[in-house]
Amino acid sequence: MSRIIVAGAGHGGLTAAYHLAKNGFDVTVIEKRKRADLGHDWHDWMTYDAFDKADLPRPDEDIVYETEPQSFRNPSGSVNIQVPRDDISIVMDRKELINYLVELAEKAGARLQFETKIIAPYTEGNTVKGIIIRKPRSVKILEADLVIDSAGMYSPIRSKLPALFNIDNTIDKRSIFHVYRAYFENTTGEVNDPPYTINMFHMYRPGLDWTITTKDYVDVLLGKFSQAGELTQEEIDAAIAAFREDYPFTGEKIVRGGVKADIPISRMLALIVANGYAAIGDAAGMTVPLNGSGIVLSMEAGKILADTVLGADGDYSVNKLWNYEYEYYQQYGKDLVVIDIIKTVFTYVGGDVVDYIFEKGIMNAEMLGIASGNPVKLTPDYVLNAIKSSPPLLKYVPAVAKCAKTAPLVSAVSTKMPKEYDEKKVARWIKAYKAL
C-alpha cells in the first residue's frame, strides 16, 4: 500500500490522514511540536456541517459552545452594524479540536511523530519523493509516494520547492495578518451588549481588533495588515488601554493566550499540486480572506484530497492530483476570490475611507456577514459597484482601480479552469488567476 507522509498536524492534513489510514494506506504525520502544544490557546468559530462535509464523526456536545452575534464598528465609532451568527455555527476550543482530529487519525491507523523538525522537501527532478527531517544530532530522509503539505503558510516544504515546480514559495504581504490575542480576567462578571464587537481599523490602525466579553473573561484580538509593518508592543498596549476605557471590567490578569501569531488572509494559491505533492490548509492559502478563518475549509479540503488519492490507483502525478485542486476551487475557492479582492482594497485604504464606506452604507451586513462565517453571496458586480460608489477610493488608483477592473473577470476565469490537467492549459489559467 502507498506510503503517505502528512507534513504538519494541521486540520486539513489530519482529516486526510484519517480517511487514508482508514482505507488502509500507510500514513505517517510528522509534527515539529509536542502533542501538548498543538493548537492555538484560543477558540474559533465553525459549523457542525463542516464535520459532515468532511465525512468526520461529530464531536461530543460537551466540547462545543454557543456562538454570539457580532457587531462591526467603524474607526470613529459612529456606525455599528449587527450581523447575526448562522444558527448552525458553533465555537470550539482550538486545542480540543486538534486533539479530537489527532485521536481520529490515530484510531484509523495513522502514526503520529511529534518533536520532529521538517527542514526541506526531498525531490528528484520534478517529483517530490519525501521530506528531510532533523532529529537531535542527525538529518534523515523520509521517503514517500505522496507528501501532503499541512505545515502552514511558512511551510518549509512549499517554501523550498525548486522553481521548476511552479508553486509559489511565499505568501504575499497583503495576505498576511499579524495578530495578538489574549483572554483577560473579567473582574466583575459584567458582559457588554453586544458581547462581540469587531472594530475595523481600531485607533485608525490598518486591520481590525475585537472584544468578546463573557462573565469569566474578555477575549481581545488585535490585528494588523502585514504590509503596514509589525504589530508593535506599543500598539498592543495602546489598544488594550483603549478597550479598558470601554470595558472597565477588563482585568490585568491574562487567563489564556497572550501571544502573537501570523495568520494568512489569502485566496487559494494558484497551484497547490505537483508530482508526489499536495498542499492543504494554510500551506495552500485556504482561508476566508477577510478574517483568516481556514479550519472548515481545510477539513473539507482534506476529504476532497483523500477522495482524489483513493481514486488515483497509486498514481500521484500532477495529472491525477489536479482533480483535488479543481474540485476544491470549484466548490469553495472560486467564491473566495471576490472576498480576496475586497480584502485587498482594505489593505490600500486608510481609516478615513473605512469611515466613509460605513457611514454611506457601502459596507453592509451582508458583506460583513462573510467575515462572520456566513455563506458567500457577493457577486463580482456587487464588489465593482461598491468600489465605484465610493469616491474616496479613487485616491488610491491604480491599486484600487485594478481591483475594480478584475472583479468582473472572476467568473470567467473560474469557468476556464481546465477540469483535466493539461500543462499548457493550466499554465494559461494560472496566469489569468494570478492577474485577478
C-alpha positions as a printed NumPy array, in Angstrom:
array([[  0.   ,   0.   ,   0.   ],
       [  1.162,   3.559,  -0.737],
       [  3.254,   5.428,   1.809],
       [  1.796,   8.83 ,   2.655],
       [  3.591,  11.489,   4.692],
       [  1.494,  14.3  ,   6.125],
       [  3.857,  17.147,   6.951],
       [  2.382,  19.039,   9.908],
       [ -0.572,  18.222,  12.145],
       [ -2.924,  20.765,  10.591],
       [ -6.694,  20.384,  10.403],
       [ -6.732,  19.508,   6.707],
       [ -3.758,  17.184,   6.907],
       [ -5.232,  15.286,   9.85 ],
       [ -8.571,  14.965,   8.055],
       [ -6.844,  13.488,   5.004],
       [ -4.734,  11.25 ,   7.265],
       [ -7.875,   9.903,   8.933],
       [ -9.561,   8.975,   5.656],
       [ -6.458,   7.499,   4.043],
       [ -5.439,   5.453,   7.093],
       [ -8.997,   4.209,   7.424],
       [ -8.709,   2.916,   3.858],
       [ -5.502,   1.016,   4.503],
       [ -2.821,   3.493,   3.45 ],
       [  0.481,   3.667,   5.312],
       [  0.139,   7.155,   6.789],
       [  2.648,   8.995,   8.977],
       [  2.068,  12.505,  10.311],
       [  5.266,  14.445,  11.101],
       [  4.887,  17.363,  13.511],
       [  7.556,  19.669,  14.952],
       [  5.69 ,  20.487,  18.168],
       [  4.938,  18.393,  21.206],
       [  1.492,  16.881,  21.266],
       [  0.51 ,  19.049,  24.221],
       [  1.489,  22.182,  22.263],
       [ -0.807,  21.596,  19.292],
       [ -3.401,  24.268,  18.585],
       [ -3.586,  27.937,  19.482],
       [ -4.697,  28.644,  23.044],
       [ -7.99 ,  30.168,  21.963],
       [-11.431,  29.426,  20.476],
       [-12.62 ,  29.546,  16.867],
       [-15.938,  29.61 ,  15.05 ],
       [-17.053,  26.843,  12.732],
       [-20.116,  24.768,  11.856],
       [-21.343,  21.28 ,  12.652],
       [-21.866,  20.594,   8.964],
       [-18.113,  21.056,   8.442],
       [-17.714,  17.653,  10.08 ],
       [-20.464,  16.236,   7.879],
       [-18.936,  17.596,   4.657],
       [-15.522,  16.321,   5.714],
       [-17.136,  12.945,   6.489],
       [-15.911,  13.048,  10.095],
       [-17.836,  11.976,  13.193],
       [-19.285,  14.968,  15.001],
       [-17.544,  15.766,  18.297],
       [-19.348,  15.391,  21.6  ],
       [-21.501,  18.374,  22.509],
       [-19.582,  18.908,  25.748],
       [-16.62 ,  20.386,  23.817],
       [-18.607,  22.894,  21.738],
       [-20.053,  26.233,  22.761],
       [-22.771,  28.572,  21.536],
       [-21.86 ,  31.494,  19.315],
       [-22.645,  35.157,  19.828],
       [-23.991,  37.72 ,  17.325],
       [-21.413,  40.163,  16.065],
       [-21.333,  43.933,  15.804],
       [-18.947,  45.721,  13.421],
       [-17.838,  49.248,  14.294],
       [-16.099,  51.783,  12.056],
       [-12.918,  53.593,  13.236],
       [-14.708,  56.702,  14.512],
       [-17.329,  54.615,  16.328],
       [-20.186,  56.389,  14.526],
       [-21.666,  53.234,  12.981],
       [-22.361,  49.775,  14.419],
       [-23.635,  47.049,  12.092],
       [-25.201,  43.961,  13.677],
       [-24.544,  40.632,  11.967],
       [-26.315,  37.602,  13.474],
       [-24.484,  34.307,  13.538],
       [-25.807,  31.413,  11.498],
       [-27.934,  29.043,  13.576],
       [-25.607,  26.119,  12.893],
       [-22.467,  27.952,  13.995],
       [-20.534,  26.654,  16.983],
       [-17.421,  27.618,  18.918],
       [-14.657,  25.108,  19.632],
       [-11.508,  25.294,  21.666],
       [ -8.613,  25.026,  19.214],
       [ -6.703,  22.573,  21.383],
       [ -9.72 ,  20.346,  21.902],
       [-10.472,  20.354,  18.18 ],
       [ -6.942,  19.484,  17.094],
       [ -6.715,  16.751,  19.732],
       [-10.019,  15.372,  18.503],
       [ -8.657,  15.159,  14.94 ],
       [ -5.391,  13.61 ,  16.171],
       [ -7.318,  10.914,  18.027],
       [ -9.461,  10.188,  14.96 ],
       [ -6.354,   9.803,  12.774],
       [ -4.626,   7.559,  15.318],
       [ -7.673,   5.326,  15.775],
       [ -7.875,   4.978,  11.988],
       [ -4.291,   3.689,  11.933],
       [ -2.168,   6.747,  11.181],
       [  1.136,   7.101,  13.034],
       [  1.973,  10.478,  14.542],
       [  5.587,  11.503,  15.142],
       [  5.998,  14.623,  17.269],
       [  9.006,  16.843,  18.032],
       [ 10.442,  16.248,  14.581],
       [ 11.534,  19.262,  12.572],
       [ 10.955,  19.257,   8.824],
       [ 13.695,  21.192,   7.071],
       [ 13.024,  20.692,   3.344],
       [ 11.347,  18.581,   0.674],
       [ 13.264,  15.675,  -0.82 ],
       [ 12.95 ,  15.896,  -4.594],
       [ 14.192,  14.084,  -7.657],
       [ 13.73 ,  16.036, -10.879],
       [ 10.161,  17.33 , -10.991],
       [  8.856,  14.95 ,  -8.326],
       [  8.615,  15.208,  -4.546],
       [  9.908,  11.932,  -3.151],
       [  9.688,  12.652,   0.559],
       [ 10.878,  15.09 ,   3.219],
       [ 14.121,  15.851,   5.005],
       [ 13.824,  15.931,   8.795],
       [ 16.161,  16.891,  11.615],
       [ 16.374,  14.958,  14.833],
       [ 18.914,  15.591,  17.602],
       [ 22.369,  15.136,  16.046],
       [ 21.035,  13.705,  12.788],
       [ 19.423,  14.584,   9.471],
       [ 17.303,  11.954,   7.769],
       [ 15.345,  11.487,   4.547],
       [ 11.846,  10.034,   4.849],
       [ 10.687,   8.732,   1.5  ],
       [  7.041,   8.596,   0.465],
       [  4.834,   8.056,  -2.541],
       [  2.931,  11.236,  -1.671],
       [  3.694,  14.19 ,   0.601],
       [  0.707,  16.162,   1.912],
       [  1.96 ,  19.583,   2.932],
       [  0.   ,  20.658,   6.019],
       [  2.849,  22.662,   7.52 ],
       [  1.269,  26.129,   7.483],
       [  1.798,  29.288,   5.473],
       [  5.521,  29.31 ,   6.23 ],
       [  5.826,  25.664,   5.218],
       [  9.478,  24.541,   4.97 ],
       [  8.378,  22.243,   2.16 ],
       [  6.484,  24.611,  -0.129],
       [  8.918,  27.449,   0.55 ],
       [ 11.865,  25.317,  -0.624],
       [ 10.392,  23.642,  -3.679],
       [ 12.603,  24.28 ,  -6.751],
       [ 11.339,  26.851,  -9.265],
       [ 10.545,  24.157, -11.815],
       [  7.541,  23.115,  -9.683],
       [  5.867,  26.495, -10.43 ],
       [  4.394,  26.631,  -6.92 ],
       [  4.572,  29.945,  -5.061],
       [  7.202,  29.714,  -2.344],
       [  5.938,  32.711,  -0.359],
       [  2.682,  34.365,   0.659],
       [  2.256,  37.988,  -0.425],
       [  2.481,  40.525,   2.421],
       [ -1.041,  41.731,   1.706],
       [ -2.224,  38.231,   2.522],
       [ -0.628,  38.043,   5.986],
       [ -2.22 ,  39.325,   9.19 ],
       [ -0.2  ,  39.96 ,  12.358],
       [ -2.306,  39.278,  15.446],
       [ -2.125,  39.349,  19.223],
       [ -4.769,  37.537,  21.24 ],
       [ -5.29 ,  37.333,  24.981],
       [ -8.102,  36.41 ,  27.342],
       [ -8.149,  38.855,  30.246],
       [ -9.908,  38.142,  33.515],
       [-13.35 ,  39.707,  33.814],
       [-13.177,  41.347,  37.237],
       [-16.926,  41.92 ,  37.716],
       [-18.706,  39.312,  35.566],
       [-20.317,  42.09 ,  33.518],
       [-20.995,  41.329,  29.836],
       [-21.104,  44.009,  27.191],
       [-24.101,  44.398,  24.854],
       [-23.458,  43.191,  22.221],
       [-20.854,  40.859,  23.695],
       [-18.884,  40.53 ,  20.458],
       [-17.641,  43.73 ,  18.812],
       [-15.269,  43.908,  15.843],
       [-13.555,  47.262,  15.431],
       [-12.458,  47.955,  11.868],
       [ -9.227,  49.993,  11.743],
       [ -9.348,  50.425,  15.509],
       [ -7.473,  53.584,  16.523],
       [ -7.036,  54.014,  12.731],
       [ -4.509,  51.171,  12.585],
       [ -4.8  ,  49.185,   9.304],
       [ -6.53 ,  45.978,  10.331],
       [ -9.181,  45.005,  12.864],
       [ -9.494,  44.332,  16.588],
       [-12.23 ,  42.594,  18.525],
       [-13.51 ,  42.114,  22.034],
       [-15.714,  39.237,  23.169],
       [-16.992,  39.604,  26.714],
       [-18.158,  36.712,  28.87 ],
       [-18.741,  36.608,  32.615],
       [-15.333,  34.944,  33.064],
       [-13.061,  36.728,  30.581],
       [-12.658,  39.416,  27.937],
       [-11.28 ,  37.951,  24.717],
       [ -9.158,  40.583,  22.945],
       [ -7.726,  40.17 ,  19.467],
       [ -5.603,  42.839,  17.809],
       [ -4.778,  42.534,  14.115],
       [ -2.681,  44.475,  11.629],
       [ -2.138,  44.038,   7.901],
       [  1.413,  42.851,   7.289],
       [  2.259,  45.442,   4.651],
       [  1.7  ,  48.139,   7.307],
       [  4.519,  46.691,   9.4  ],
       [  4.826,  44.57 ,  12.517],
       [  2.303,  44.785,  15.332],
       [  4.381,  46.563,  17.965],
       [  4.162,  46.269,  21.724],
       [  3.325,  49.982,  21.875],
       [  0.323,  49.408,  19.6  ],
       [ -0.786,  46.431,  21.679],
       [ -0.552,  48.39 ,  24.929],
       [ -2.418,  51.38 ,  23.47 ],
       [ -5.254,  49.256,  22.064],
       [ -5.729,  47.321,  25.311],
       [ -5.757,  50.57 ,  27.286],
       [ -8.466,  51.906,  24.962],
       [-10.54 ,  48.766,  25.451],
       [-10.214,  49.072,  29.225],
       [-11.775,  52.521,  28.971],
       [-14.741,  50.994,  27.119],
       [-14.855,  47.872,  29.301],
       [-13.531,  48.767,  32.782],
       [-14.086,  45.179,  33.939],
       [-11.161,  44.029,  31.738],
       [ -8.589,  42.936,  34.287],
       [ -4.804,  42.818,  34.124],
       [ -4.543,  39.052,  34.552],
       [ -4.241,  37.005,  31.352],
       [ -6.061,  33.693,  31.749],
       [ -5.342,  32.323,  28.248],
       [ -3.333,  33.27 ,  25.192],
       [ -1.276,  36.423,  25.418],
       [  0.738,  35.574,  22.311],
       [  1.457,  36.933,  18.846],
       [  0.845,  34.94 ,  15.682],
       [  0.689,  35.369,  11.925],
       [ -2.36 ,  34.139,  10.069],
       [ -2.956,  34.032,   6.31 ],
       [ -5.773,  36.089,   4.787],
       [ -5.426,  34.745,   1.287],
       [ -7.198,  33.113,  -1.576],
       [ -6.059,  29.668,  -2.72 ],
       [ -2.587,  29.667,  -4.235],
       [ -2.585,  29.318,  -7.997],
       [ -1.007,  25.857,  -7.96 ],
       [ -1.115,  23.517,  -4.967],
       [ -0.228,  20.16 ,  -6.544],
       [  2.816,  18.603,  -8.209],
       [  4.154,  15.137,  -8.843],
       [  4.072,  13.463,  -5.421],
       [  2.918,  16.625,  -3.638],
       [ -0.3  ,  18.315,  -2.494],
       [ -0.599,  21.367,  -0.244],
       [ -3.554,  21.841,   2.085],
       [ -4.824,  24.367,   4.623],
       [ -2.693,  27.425,   5.295],
       [  0.098,  25.945,   3.164],
       [ -2.298,  26.207,   0.2  ],
       [ -3.872,  29.564,   1.099],
       [ -7.205,  28.032,   2.096],
       [ -8.76 ,  30.795,   4.177],
       [-11.588,  33.307,   4.16 ],
       [ -9.518,  36.372,   3.202],
       [-11.49 ,  38.832,   5.339],
       [-10.811,  37.065,   8.624],
       [ -8.247,  34.312,   8.072],
       [-10.665,  31.546,   9.072],
       [ -9.478,  28.329,   7.475],
       [-10.365,  25.397,   9.734],
       [-13.608,  24.486,   7.977],
       [-12.112,  24.926,   4.501],
       [ -9.097,  22.814,   5.438],
       [-11.183,  19.965,   6.828],
       [-13.407,  19.9  ,   3.764],
       [-10.326,  20.029,   1.527],
       [ -8.937,  17.051,   3.45 ],
       [-11.898,  14.947,   2.331],
       [-11.54 ,  16.08 ,  -1.291],
       [ -7.828,  15.262,  -1.256],
       [ -8.393,  11.852,   0.297],
       [-11.032,  11.026,  -2.318],
       [ -8.624,  12.063,  -5.081],
       [ -5.853,   9.882,  -3.662],
       [ -8.222,   6.94 ,  -3.278],
       [ -9.198,   7.263,  -6.919],
       [ -5.636,   7.696,  -8.184],
       [ -4.832,   3.969,  -8.067],
       [ -1.293,   4.616,  -6.863],
       [ -0.554,   7.31 ,  -9.47 ],
       [  0.261,  10.526,  -7.582],
       [  1.352,  12.537, -10.575],
       [  0.177,  16.113, -11.032],
       [ -2.173,  14.799, -13.724],
       [ -4.116,  12.819, -11.107],
       [ -3.751,  15.228,  -8.172],
       [ -5.07 ,  18.125, -10.257],
       [ -8.557,  16.764,  -9.579],
       [ -8.096,  17.753,  -5.922],
       [ -7.227,  21.358,  -6.818],
       [-10.024,  21.563,  -9.373],
       [-12.702,  20.216,  -7.038],
       [-11.644,  22.374,  -4.088],
       [-11.536,  25.514,  -6.227],
       [-14.916,  24.892,  -7.83 ],
       [-16.623,  24.014,  -4.544],
       [-15.04 ,  26.657,  -2.304],
       [-12.095,  28.57 ,  -3.715],
       [-13.75 ,  30.495,  -6.523],
       [-16.289,  32.183,  -4.22 ],
       [-13.472,  33.47 ,  -2.022],
       [-11.647,  35.283,  -4.835],
       [-14.222,  38.077,  -4.648],
       [-13.657,  38.283,  -0.895],
       [ -9.924,  38.455,  -1.524],
       [-10.47 ,  41.462,  -3.793],
       [-12.431,  43.205,  -1.017],
       [ -9.636,  42.409,   1.435],
       [ -7.059,  43.807,  -0.969],
       [ -8.97 ,  47.084,  -1.166],
       [ -8.816,  47.333,   2.642],
       [ -5.027,  46.902,   2.564],
       [ -4.686,  50.036,   0.414],
       [ -7.094,  52.441,   2.096],
       [ -6.96 ,  54.389,   5.349],
       [ -9.334,  54.675,   8.276],
       [-10.992,  57.753,   6.774],
       [-12.178,  55.687,   3.807],
       [-13.433,  52.921,   6.127],
       [-15.455,  55.559,   7.999],
       [-16.891,  56.768,   4.692],
       [-17.976,  53.356,   3.395],
       [-19.622,  52.528,   6.74 ],
       [-21.414,  55.863,   7.001],
       [-22.645,  55.738,   3.382],
       [-23.908,  52.175,   3.741],
       [-21.474,  50.783,   1.169],
       [-20.255,  48.328,   3.793],
       [-23.361,  46.414,   4.843],
       [-24.409,  43.436,   6.949],
       [-24.293,  41.016,   4.013],
       [-20.679,  41.853,   3.198],
       [-19.647,  41.779,   6.844],
       [-21.511,  38.513,   7.345],
       [-18.849,  36.786,   5.276],
       [-16.267,  37.773,   7.873],
       [-18.61 ,  36.18 ,  10.418],
       [-18.558,  32.878,   8.583],
       [-21.924,  33.239,   6.858],
       [-22.303,  31.815,   3.321],
       [-20.7  ,  33.776,   0.474],
       [-23.361,  35.594,  -1.543],
       [-21.47 ,  38.508,  -3.059],
       [-21.055,  38.787,  -6.804],
       [-18.21 ,  40.425,  -8.733],
       [-20.671,  43.086,  -9.942],
       [-21.573,  43.916,  -6.342],
       [-17.93 ,  44.483,  -5.494],
       [-17.389,  46.565,  -8.632],
       [-20.373,  48.795,  -7.874],
       [-19.32 ,  49.166,  -4.233],
       [-15.867,  50.347,  -5.276],
       [-17.227,  52.758,  -7.906],
       [-19.767,  54.231,  -5.49 ],
       [-17.066,  55.359,  -3.08 ],
       [-15.326,  58.499,  -4.444],
       [-12.571,  58.461,  -1.769],
       [-11.393,  55.15 ,  -3.194],
       [-10.412,  56.944,  -6.4  ],
       [ -7.482,  58.447,  -4.487],
       [ -5.937,  55.001,  -4.389],
       [ -5.813,  54.455,  -8.146],
       [ -4.2  ,  52.435,  -9.686],
       [ -4.246,  49.866,  -6.853],
       [ -7.992,  50.056,  -6.19 ],
       [ -8.741,  50.611,  -9.873],
       [ -7.098,  47.252, -10.557],
       [ -9.451,  45.621,  -8.057],
       [-12.429,  47.229,  -9.796],
       [-11.164,  46.044, -13.153],
       [-10.526,  42.453, -12.112],
       [-13.701,  41.811, -10.08 ],
       [-15.918,  41.199, -13.146],
       [-13.378,  38.707, -14.523],
       [-13.598,  36.254, -11.617],
       [-16.466,  34.217, -13.057],
       [-14.853,  33.939, -16.494],
       [-11.504,  32.822, -15.054],
       [-13.212,  30.236, -12.854],
       [-15.121,  28.855, -15.82 ],
       [-11.93 ,  28.488, -17.849],
       [-10.145,  26.401, -15.21 ],
       [ -9.342,  23.119, -17.014],
       [-11.059,  20.118, -15.478],
       [ -8.386,  17.734, -16.725],
       [ -4.708,  18.514, -16.277],
       [ -3.003,  19.849, -19.387],
       [  0.287,  21.641, -18.789],
       [ -0.278,  24.44 , -21.304],
       [ -3.922,  24.997, -20.373],
       [ -3.128,  25.016, -16.664],
       [ -0.276,  27.487, -17.247],
       [ -2.663,  29.841, -19.069],
       [ -5.235,  29.518, -16.311],
       [ -2.647,  30.21 , -13.606],
       [ -1.576,  33.374, -15.435],
       [ -5.193,  34.582, -15.619],
       [ -5.863,  33.635, -11.989],
       [ -2.817,  35.495, -10.703],
       [ -3.894,  38.583, -12.669],
       [ -7.18 ,  38.816, -10.72 ]])
